PDB file of C-alpha atoms and ligand atoms in Angstrom:
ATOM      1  CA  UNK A 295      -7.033  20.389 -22.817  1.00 51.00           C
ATOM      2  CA  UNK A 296      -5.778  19.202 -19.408  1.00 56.00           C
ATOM      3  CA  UNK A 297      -8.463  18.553 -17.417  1.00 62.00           C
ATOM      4  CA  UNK A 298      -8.070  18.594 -13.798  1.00 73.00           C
ATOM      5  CA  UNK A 299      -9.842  15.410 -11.929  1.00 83.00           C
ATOM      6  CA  UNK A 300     -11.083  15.681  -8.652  1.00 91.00           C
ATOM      7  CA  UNK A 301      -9.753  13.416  -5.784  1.00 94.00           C
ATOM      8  CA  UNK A 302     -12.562  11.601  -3.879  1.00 97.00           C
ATOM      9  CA  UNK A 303     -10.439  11.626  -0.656  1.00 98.00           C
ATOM     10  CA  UNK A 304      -8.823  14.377   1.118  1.00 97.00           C
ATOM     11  CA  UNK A 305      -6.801  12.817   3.486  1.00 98.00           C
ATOM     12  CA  UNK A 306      -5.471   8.531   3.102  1.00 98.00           C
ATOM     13  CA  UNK A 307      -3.392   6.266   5.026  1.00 98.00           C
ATOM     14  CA  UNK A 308      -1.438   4.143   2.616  1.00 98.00           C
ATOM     15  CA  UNK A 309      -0.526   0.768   4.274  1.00 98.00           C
ATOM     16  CA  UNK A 310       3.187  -0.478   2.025  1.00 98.00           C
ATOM     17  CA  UNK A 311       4.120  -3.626   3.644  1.00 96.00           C
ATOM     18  CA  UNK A 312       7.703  -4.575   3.980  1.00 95.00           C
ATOM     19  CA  UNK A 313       7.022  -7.749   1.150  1.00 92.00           C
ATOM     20  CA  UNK A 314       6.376  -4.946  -1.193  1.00 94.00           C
ATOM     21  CA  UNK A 315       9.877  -2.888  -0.797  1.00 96.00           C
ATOM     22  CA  UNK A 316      11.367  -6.718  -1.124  1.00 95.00           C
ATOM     23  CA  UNK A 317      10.258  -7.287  -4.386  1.00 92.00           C
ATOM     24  CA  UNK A 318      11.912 -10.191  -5.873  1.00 92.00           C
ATOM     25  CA  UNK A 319      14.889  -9.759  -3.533  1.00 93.00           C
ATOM     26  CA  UNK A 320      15.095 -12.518  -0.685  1.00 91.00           C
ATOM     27  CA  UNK A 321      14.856  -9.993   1.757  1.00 90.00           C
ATOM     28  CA  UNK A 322      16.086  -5.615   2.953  1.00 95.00           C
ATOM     29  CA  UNK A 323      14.866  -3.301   0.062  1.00 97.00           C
ATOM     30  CA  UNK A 324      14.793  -2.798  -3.703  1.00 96.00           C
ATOM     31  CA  UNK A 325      15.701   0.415  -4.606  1.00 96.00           C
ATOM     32  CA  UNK A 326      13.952   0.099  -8.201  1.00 96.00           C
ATOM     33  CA  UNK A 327      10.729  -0.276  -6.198  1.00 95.00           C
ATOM     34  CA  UNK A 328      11.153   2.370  -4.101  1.00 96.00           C
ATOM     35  CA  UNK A 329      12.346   5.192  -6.389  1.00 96.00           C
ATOM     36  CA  UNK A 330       9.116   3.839  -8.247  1.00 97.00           C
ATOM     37  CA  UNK A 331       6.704   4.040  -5.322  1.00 96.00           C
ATOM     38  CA  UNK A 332       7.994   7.577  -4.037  1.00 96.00           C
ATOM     39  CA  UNK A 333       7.028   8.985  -7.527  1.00 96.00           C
ATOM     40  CA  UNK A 334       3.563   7.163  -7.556  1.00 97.00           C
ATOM     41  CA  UNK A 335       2.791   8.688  -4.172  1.00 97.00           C
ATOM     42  CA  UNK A 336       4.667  12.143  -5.138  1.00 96.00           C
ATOM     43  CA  UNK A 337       2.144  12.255  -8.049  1.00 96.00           C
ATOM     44  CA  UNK A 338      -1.288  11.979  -5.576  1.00 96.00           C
ATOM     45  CA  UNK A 339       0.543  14.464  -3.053  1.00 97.00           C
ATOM     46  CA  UNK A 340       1.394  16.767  -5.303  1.00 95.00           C
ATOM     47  CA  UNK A 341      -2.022  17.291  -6.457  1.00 95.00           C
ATOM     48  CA  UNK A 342      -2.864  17.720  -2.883  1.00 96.00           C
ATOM     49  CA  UNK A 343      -3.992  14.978  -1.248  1.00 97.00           C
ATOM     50  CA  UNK A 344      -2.973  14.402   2.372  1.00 98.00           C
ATOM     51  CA  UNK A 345      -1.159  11.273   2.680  1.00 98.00           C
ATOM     52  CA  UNK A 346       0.206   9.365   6.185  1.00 98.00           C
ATOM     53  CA  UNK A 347       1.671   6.048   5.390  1.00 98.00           C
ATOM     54  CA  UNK A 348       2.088   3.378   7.627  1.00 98.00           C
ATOM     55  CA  UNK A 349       4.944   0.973   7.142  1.00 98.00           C
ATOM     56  CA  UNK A 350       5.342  -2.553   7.521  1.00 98.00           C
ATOM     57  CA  UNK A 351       8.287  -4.514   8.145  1.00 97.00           C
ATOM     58  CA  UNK A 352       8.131  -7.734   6.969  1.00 95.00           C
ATOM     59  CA  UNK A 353      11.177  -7.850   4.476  1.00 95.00           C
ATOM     60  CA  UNK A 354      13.362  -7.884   7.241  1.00 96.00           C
ATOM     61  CA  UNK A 355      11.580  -9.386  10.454  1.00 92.00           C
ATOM     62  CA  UNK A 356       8.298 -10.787  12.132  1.00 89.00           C
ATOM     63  CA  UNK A 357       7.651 -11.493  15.655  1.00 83.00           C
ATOM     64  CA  UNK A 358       6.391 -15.188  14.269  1.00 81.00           C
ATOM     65  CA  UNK A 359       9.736 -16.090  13.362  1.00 82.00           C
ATOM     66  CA  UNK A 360      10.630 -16.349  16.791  1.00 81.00           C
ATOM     67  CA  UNK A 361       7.016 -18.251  17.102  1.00 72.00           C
ATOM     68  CA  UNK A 362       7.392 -20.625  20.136  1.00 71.00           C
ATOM     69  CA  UNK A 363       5.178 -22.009  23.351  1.00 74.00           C
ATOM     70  CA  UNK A 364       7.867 -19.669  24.933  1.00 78.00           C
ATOM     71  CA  UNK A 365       5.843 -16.534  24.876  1.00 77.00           C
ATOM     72  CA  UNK A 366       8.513 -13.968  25.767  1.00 79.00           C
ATOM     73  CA  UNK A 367      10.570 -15.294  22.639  1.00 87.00           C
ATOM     74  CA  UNK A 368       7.403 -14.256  19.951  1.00 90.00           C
ATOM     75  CA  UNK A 369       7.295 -10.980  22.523  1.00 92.00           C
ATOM     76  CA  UNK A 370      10.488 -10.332  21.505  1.00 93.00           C
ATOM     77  CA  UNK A 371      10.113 -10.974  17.688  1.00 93.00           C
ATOM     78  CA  UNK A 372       7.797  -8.614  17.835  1.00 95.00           C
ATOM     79  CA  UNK A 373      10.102  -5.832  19.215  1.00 95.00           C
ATOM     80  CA  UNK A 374      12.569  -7.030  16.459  1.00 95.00           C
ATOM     81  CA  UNK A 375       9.350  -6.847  13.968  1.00 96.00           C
ATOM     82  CA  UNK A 376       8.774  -3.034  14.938  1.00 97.00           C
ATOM     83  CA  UNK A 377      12.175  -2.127  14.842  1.00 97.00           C
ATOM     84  CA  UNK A 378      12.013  -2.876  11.355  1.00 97.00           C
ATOM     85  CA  UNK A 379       9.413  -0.947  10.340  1.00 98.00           C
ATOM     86  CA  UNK A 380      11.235   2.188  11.914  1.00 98.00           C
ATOM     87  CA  UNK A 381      14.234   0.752   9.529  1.00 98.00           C
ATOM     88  CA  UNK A 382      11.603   0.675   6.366  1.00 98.00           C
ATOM     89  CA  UNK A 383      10.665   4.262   7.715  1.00 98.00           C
ATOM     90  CA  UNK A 384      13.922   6.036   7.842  1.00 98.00           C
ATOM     91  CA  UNK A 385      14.676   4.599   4.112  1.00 97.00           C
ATOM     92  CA  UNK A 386      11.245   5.731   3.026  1.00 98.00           C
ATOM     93  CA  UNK A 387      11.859   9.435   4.625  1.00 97.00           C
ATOM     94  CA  UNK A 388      14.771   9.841   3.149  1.00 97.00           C
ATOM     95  CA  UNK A 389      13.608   9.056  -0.348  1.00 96.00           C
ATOM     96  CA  UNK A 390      11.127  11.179   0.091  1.00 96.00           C
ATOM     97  CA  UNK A 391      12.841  13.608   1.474  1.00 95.00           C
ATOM     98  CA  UNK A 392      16.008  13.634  -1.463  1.00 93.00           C
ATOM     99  CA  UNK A 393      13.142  14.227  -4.008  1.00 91.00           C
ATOM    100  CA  UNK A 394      12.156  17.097  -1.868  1.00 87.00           C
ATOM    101  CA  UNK A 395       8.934  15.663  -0.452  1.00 90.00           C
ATOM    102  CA  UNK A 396       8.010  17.003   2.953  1.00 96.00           C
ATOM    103  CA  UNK A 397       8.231  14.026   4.841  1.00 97.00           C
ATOM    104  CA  UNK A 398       7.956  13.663   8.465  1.00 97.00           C
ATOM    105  CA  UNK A 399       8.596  10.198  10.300  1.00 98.00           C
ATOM    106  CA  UNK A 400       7.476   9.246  13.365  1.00 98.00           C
ATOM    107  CA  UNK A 401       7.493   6.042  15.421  1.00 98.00           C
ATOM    108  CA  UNK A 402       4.703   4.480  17.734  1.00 98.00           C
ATOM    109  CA  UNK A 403       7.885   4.861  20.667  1.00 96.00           C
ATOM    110  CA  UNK A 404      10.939   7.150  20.191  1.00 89.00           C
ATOM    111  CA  UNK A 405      14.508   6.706  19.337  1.00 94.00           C
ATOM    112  CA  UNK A 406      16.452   9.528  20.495  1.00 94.00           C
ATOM    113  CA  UNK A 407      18.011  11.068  17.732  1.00 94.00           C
ATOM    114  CA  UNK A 408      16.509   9.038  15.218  1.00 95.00           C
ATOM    115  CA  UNK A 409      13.022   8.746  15.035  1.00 94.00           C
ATOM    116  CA  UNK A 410      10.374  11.405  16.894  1.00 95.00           C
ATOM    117  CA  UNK A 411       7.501   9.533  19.104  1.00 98.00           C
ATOM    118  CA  UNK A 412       3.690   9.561  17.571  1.00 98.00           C
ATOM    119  CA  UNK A 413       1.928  12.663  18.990  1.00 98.00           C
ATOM    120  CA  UNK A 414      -1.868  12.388  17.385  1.00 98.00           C
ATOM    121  CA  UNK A 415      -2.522  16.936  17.633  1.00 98.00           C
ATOM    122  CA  UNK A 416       1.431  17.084  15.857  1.00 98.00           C
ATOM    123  CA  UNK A 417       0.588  14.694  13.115  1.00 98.00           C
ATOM    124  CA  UNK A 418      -2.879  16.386  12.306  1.00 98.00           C
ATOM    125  CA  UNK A 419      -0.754  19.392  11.897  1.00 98.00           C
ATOM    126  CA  UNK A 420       1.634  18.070   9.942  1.00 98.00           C
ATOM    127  CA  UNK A 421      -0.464  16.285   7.633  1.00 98.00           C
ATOM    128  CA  UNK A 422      -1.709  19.260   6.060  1.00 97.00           C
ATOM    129  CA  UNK A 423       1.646  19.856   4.424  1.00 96.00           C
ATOM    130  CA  UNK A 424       3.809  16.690   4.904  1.00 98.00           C
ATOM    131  CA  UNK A 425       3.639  13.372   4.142  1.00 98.00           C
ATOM    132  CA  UNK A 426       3.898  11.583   7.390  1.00 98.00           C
ATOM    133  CA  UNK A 427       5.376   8.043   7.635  1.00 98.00           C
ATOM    134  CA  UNK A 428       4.187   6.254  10.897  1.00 98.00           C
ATOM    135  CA  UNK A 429       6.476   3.638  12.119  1.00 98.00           C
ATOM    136  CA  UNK A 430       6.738   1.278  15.244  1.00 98.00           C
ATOM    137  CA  UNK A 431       2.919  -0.369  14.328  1.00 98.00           C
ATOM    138  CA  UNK A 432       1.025   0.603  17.010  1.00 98.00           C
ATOM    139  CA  UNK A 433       3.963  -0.164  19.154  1.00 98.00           C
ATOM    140  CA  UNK A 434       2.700  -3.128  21.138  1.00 97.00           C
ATOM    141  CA  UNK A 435       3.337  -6.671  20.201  1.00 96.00           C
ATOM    142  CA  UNK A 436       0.965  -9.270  18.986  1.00 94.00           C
ATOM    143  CA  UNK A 437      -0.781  -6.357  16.461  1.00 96.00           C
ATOM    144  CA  UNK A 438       0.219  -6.151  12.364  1.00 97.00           C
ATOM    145  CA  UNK A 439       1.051  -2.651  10.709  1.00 98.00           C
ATOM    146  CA  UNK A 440      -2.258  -3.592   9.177  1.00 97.00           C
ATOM    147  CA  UNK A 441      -4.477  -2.541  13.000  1.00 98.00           C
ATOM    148  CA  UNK A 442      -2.196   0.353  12.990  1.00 98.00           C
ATOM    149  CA  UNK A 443      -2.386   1.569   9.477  1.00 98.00           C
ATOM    150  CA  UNK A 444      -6.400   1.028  10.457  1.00 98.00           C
ATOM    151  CA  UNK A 445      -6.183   2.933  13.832  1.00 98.00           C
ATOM    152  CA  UNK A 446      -3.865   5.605  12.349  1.00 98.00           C
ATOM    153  CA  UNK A 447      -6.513   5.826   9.938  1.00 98.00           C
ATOM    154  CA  UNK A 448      -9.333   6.651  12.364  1.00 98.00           C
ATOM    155  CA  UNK A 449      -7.480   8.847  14.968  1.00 98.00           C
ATOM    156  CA  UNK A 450      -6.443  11.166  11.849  1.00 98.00           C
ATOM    157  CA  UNK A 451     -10.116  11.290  10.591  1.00 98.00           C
ATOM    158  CA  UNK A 452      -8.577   9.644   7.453  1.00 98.00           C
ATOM    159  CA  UNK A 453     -11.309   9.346   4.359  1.00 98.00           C
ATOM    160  CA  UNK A 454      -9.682   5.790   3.604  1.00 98.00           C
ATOM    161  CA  UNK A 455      -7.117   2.852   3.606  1.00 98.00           C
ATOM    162  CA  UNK A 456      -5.272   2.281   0.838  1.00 98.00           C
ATOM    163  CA  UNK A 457      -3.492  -0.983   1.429  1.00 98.00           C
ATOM    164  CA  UNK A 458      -0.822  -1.181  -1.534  1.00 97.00           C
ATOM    165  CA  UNK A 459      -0.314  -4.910  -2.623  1.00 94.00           C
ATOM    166  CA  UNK A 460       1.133  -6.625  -5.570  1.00 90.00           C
ATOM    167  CA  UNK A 461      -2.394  -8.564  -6.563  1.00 91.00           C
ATOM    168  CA  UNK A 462      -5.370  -6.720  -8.227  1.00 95.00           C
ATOM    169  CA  UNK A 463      -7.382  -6.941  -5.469  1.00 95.00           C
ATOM    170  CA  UNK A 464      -9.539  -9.622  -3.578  1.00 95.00           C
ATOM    171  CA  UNK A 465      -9.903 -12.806  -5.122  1.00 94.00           C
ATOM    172  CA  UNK A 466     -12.575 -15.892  -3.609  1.00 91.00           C
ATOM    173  CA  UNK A 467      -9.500 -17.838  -3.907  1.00 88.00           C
ATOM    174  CA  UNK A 468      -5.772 -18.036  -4.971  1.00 86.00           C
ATOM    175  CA  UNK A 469      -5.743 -16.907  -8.237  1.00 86.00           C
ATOM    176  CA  UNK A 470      -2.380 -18.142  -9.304  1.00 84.00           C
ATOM    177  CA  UNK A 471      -3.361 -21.948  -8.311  1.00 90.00           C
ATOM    178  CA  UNK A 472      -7.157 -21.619  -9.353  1.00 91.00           C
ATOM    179  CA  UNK A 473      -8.314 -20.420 -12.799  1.00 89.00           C
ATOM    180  CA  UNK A 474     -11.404 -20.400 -11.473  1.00 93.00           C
ATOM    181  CA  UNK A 475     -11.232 -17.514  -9.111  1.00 92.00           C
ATOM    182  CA  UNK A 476     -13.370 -14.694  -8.943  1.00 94.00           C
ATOM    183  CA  UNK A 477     -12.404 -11.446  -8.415  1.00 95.00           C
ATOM    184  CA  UNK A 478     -14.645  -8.754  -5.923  1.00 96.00           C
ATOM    185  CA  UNK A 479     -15.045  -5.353  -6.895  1.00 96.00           C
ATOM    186  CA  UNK A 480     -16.459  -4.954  -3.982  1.00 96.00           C
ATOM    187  CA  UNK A 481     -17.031  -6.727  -0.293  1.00 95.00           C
ATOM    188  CA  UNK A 482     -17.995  -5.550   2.764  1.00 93.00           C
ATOM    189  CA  UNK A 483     -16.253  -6.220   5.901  1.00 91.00           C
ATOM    190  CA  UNK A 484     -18.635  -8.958   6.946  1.00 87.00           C
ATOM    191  CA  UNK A 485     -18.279 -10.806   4.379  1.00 90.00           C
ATOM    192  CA  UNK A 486     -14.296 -10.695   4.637  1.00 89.00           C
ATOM    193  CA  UNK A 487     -14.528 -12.084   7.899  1.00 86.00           C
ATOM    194  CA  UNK A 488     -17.005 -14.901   7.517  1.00 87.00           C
ATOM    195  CA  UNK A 489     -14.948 -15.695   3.655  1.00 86.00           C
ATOM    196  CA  UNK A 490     -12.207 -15.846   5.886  1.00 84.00           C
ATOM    197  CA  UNK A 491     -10.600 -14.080   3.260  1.00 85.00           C
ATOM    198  CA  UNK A 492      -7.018 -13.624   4.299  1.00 81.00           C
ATOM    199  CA  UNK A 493      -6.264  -9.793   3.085  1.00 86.00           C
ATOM    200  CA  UNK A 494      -5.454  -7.948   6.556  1.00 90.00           C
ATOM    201  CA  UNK A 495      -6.019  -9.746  10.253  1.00 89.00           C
ATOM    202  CA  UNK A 496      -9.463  -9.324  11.625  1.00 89.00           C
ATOM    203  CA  UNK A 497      -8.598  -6.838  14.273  1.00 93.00           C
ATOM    204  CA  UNK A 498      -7.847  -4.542  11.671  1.00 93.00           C
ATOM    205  CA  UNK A 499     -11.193  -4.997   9.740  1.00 90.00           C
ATOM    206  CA  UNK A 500     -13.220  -4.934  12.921  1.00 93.00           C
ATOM    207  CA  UNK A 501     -11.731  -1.631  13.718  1.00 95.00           C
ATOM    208  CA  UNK A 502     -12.191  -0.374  10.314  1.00 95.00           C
ATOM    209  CA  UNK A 503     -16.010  -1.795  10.377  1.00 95.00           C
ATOM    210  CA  UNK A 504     -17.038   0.031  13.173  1.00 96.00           C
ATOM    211  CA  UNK A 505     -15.545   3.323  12.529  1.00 97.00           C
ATOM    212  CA  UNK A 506     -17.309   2.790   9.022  1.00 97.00           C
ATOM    213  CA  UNK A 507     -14.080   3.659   7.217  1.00 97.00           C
ATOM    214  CA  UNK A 508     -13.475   2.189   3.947  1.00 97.00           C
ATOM    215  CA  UNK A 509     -10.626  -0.164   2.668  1.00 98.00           C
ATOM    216  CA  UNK A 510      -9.153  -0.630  -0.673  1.00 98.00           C
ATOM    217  CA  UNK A 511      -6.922  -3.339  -1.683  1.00 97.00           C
ATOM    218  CA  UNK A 512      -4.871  -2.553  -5.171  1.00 97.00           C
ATOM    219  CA  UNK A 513      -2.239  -3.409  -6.903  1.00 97.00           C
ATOM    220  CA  UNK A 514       0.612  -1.107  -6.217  1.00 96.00           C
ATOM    221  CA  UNK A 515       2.509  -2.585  -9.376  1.00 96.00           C
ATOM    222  CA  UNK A 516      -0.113  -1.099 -12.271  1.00 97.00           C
ATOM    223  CA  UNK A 517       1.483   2.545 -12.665  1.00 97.00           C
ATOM    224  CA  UNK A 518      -0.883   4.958 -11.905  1.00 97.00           C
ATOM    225  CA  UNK A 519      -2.844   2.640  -9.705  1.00 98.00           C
ATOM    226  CA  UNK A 520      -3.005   4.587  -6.705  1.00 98.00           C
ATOM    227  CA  UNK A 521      -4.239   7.934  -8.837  1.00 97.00           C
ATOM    228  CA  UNK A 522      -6.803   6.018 -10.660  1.00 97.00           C
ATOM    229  CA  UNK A 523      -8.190   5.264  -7.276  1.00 98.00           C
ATOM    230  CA  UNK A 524      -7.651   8.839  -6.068  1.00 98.00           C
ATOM    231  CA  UNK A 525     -10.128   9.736  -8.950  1.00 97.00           C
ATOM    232  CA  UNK A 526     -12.555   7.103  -8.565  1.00 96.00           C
ATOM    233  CA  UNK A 527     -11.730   5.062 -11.341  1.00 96.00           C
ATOM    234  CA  UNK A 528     -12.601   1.170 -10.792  1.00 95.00           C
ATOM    235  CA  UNK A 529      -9.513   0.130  -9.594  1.00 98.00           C
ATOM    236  CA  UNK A 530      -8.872  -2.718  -7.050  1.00 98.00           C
ATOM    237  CA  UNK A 531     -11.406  -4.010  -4.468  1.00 97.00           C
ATOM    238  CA  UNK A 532     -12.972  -1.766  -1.795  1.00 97.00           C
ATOM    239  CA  UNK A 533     -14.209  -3.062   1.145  1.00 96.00           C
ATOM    240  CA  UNK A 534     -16.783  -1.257   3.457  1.00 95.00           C
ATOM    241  CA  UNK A 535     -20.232  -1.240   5.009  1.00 89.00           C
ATOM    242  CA  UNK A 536     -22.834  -2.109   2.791  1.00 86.00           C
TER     243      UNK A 536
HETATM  244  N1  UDP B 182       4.546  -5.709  14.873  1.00 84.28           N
HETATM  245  C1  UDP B 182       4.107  -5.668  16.188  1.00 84.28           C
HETATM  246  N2  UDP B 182       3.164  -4.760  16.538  1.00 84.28           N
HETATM  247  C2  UDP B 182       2.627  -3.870  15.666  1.00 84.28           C
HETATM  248  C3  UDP B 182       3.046  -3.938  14.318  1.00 84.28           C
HETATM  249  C4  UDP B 182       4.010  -4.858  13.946  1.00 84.28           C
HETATM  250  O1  UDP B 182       4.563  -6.437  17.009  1.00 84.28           O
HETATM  251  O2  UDP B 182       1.782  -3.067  16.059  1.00 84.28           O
HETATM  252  C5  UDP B 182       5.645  -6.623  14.497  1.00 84.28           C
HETATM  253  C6  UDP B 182       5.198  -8.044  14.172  1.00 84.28           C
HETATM  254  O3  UDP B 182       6.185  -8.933  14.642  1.00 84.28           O
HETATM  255  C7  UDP B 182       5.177  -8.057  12.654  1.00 84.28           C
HETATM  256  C8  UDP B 182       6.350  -7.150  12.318  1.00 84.28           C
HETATM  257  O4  UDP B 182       6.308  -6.140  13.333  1.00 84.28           O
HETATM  258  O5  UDP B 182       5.373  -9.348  12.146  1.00 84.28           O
HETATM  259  C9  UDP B 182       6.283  -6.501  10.955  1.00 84.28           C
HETATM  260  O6  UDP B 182       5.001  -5.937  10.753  1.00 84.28           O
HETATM  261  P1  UDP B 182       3.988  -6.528   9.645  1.00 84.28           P
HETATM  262  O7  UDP B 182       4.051  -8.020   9.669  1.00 84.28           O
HETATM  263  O8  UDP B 182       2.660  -5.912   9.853  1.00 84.28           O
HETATM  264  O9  UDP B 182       4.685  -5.966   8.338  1.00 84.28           O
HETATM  265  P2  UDP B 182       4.270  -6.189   6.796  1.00 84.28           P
HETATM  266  O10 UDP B 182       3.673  -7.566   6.644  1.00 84.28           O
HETATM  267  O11 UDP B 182       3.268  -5.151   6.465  1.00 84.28           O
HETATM  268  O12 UDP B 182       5.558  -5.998   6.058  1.00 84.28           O
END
């Protein structure tokens, strides 16, 4: 008998940074990952859950490349830096879109005839029957598509975060260099910060602290990872208020 599981959250953002669409590439986009990735997220939409993703760009550009006592030139990487993730986004809609995935993109600032401008009442709409890729961060620079995915998040009244990675979750240390590592089920975001646990930039976590809205870290690479977590399985680390 097929039993159907409920989801514990209505509504997610999904943060997929740009390192993830690179997989083993040196940089741009592997398409093996991303045909993979648009089913895993086809398989939680299509049992109804709403889903906005925000998308990073980091296979392609970050402001700190330009990094410099010159501050217009990091100013500038980060213009280059959010211009990528409205590249990431148009590959991601279409994908979506060819497997016949409402999708609707939109972009912290417009490009005519490319990519529509973030309007908070049009993507509560939309969310109730597309999937909604966000793009452009929050469109300033100095901030990581982390903050946004976290202030996307809040403005849409989202249940969680759902940053995709390719570890397990949060580790006390490296777990590649030290055997000894231990792995958290679960943190909360105080902890994170004074751990200095490097898994998103504190901005982010305050924001997501004090609008008491919880963050999971998971491996993206375990199939089925994303529904497991959907169904409350133990899967990854969450972080939130304790
Ligand atoms: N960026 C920015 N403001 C934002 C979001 C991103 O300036 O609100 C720039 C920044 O230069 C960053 C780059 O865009 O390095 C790519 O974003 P991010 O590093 O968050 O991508 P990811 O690591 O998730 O691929």
């Amino acid at each position: 008998m097929n039993i159907k599981k409920k989801m514990i959250y209505n509504r997610i953002i999904l943060k997929i940074s740009g390192e993830f669409l690179q997989g083993n590439n040196a940089s741009g986009i592997d398409n093996k990952l991303l045909n993979y990735i648009i089913q895993e997220i086809n398989t939680i939409f299509s049992l109804g859950v709403e889903i906005g993703i925000v998308i990073g760009g980091g296979n392609l550009f970050r402001g700190r490349y330009f990094n410099s006592n010159e501050n217009l030139k990091r100013i500038l990487g980060d213009q280059i830096g959010m211009l990528s993730t409205i590249i990431n986004g148009l590959v991601l809609h279409h994908s979506l879109n060819f497997l016949l995935v409402k999708t609707y993109l939109m972009s912290a600032f417009s490009i005519k005839g490319i990519c529509n401008e973030y309007n908070i009442f049009k993507a509560i709409n939309l969310i109730k029957k597309n999937i909604i890729i966000f793009s452009g961060g929050i469109g300033n620079p100095l901030f990581t598509t982390d903050t946004a995915a976290c202030l996307r998040g809040i403005e849409l009244g989202a249940n969680a975060i759902l940053k995709a990675t390719k570890v397990n979750g949060v580790y006390s240390k490296d777990p590649i260099n030290h055997l000894n590592a231990k792995f958290y089920d679960i943190l909360d975001y105080d902890q994170v910060i004074s751990k200095k646990l490097k898994i998103m930039d504190n901005t982010a976590f305050v924001l997501a602290r004090d609008h008491n809205i919880p963050i999971h870290i998971f491996n993206i690479n375990k199939p089925g990872s994303l529904y497991r977590i959907l169904t409350g399985e133990n899967e990854g680390t969450i972080i939130k208020n304790s």
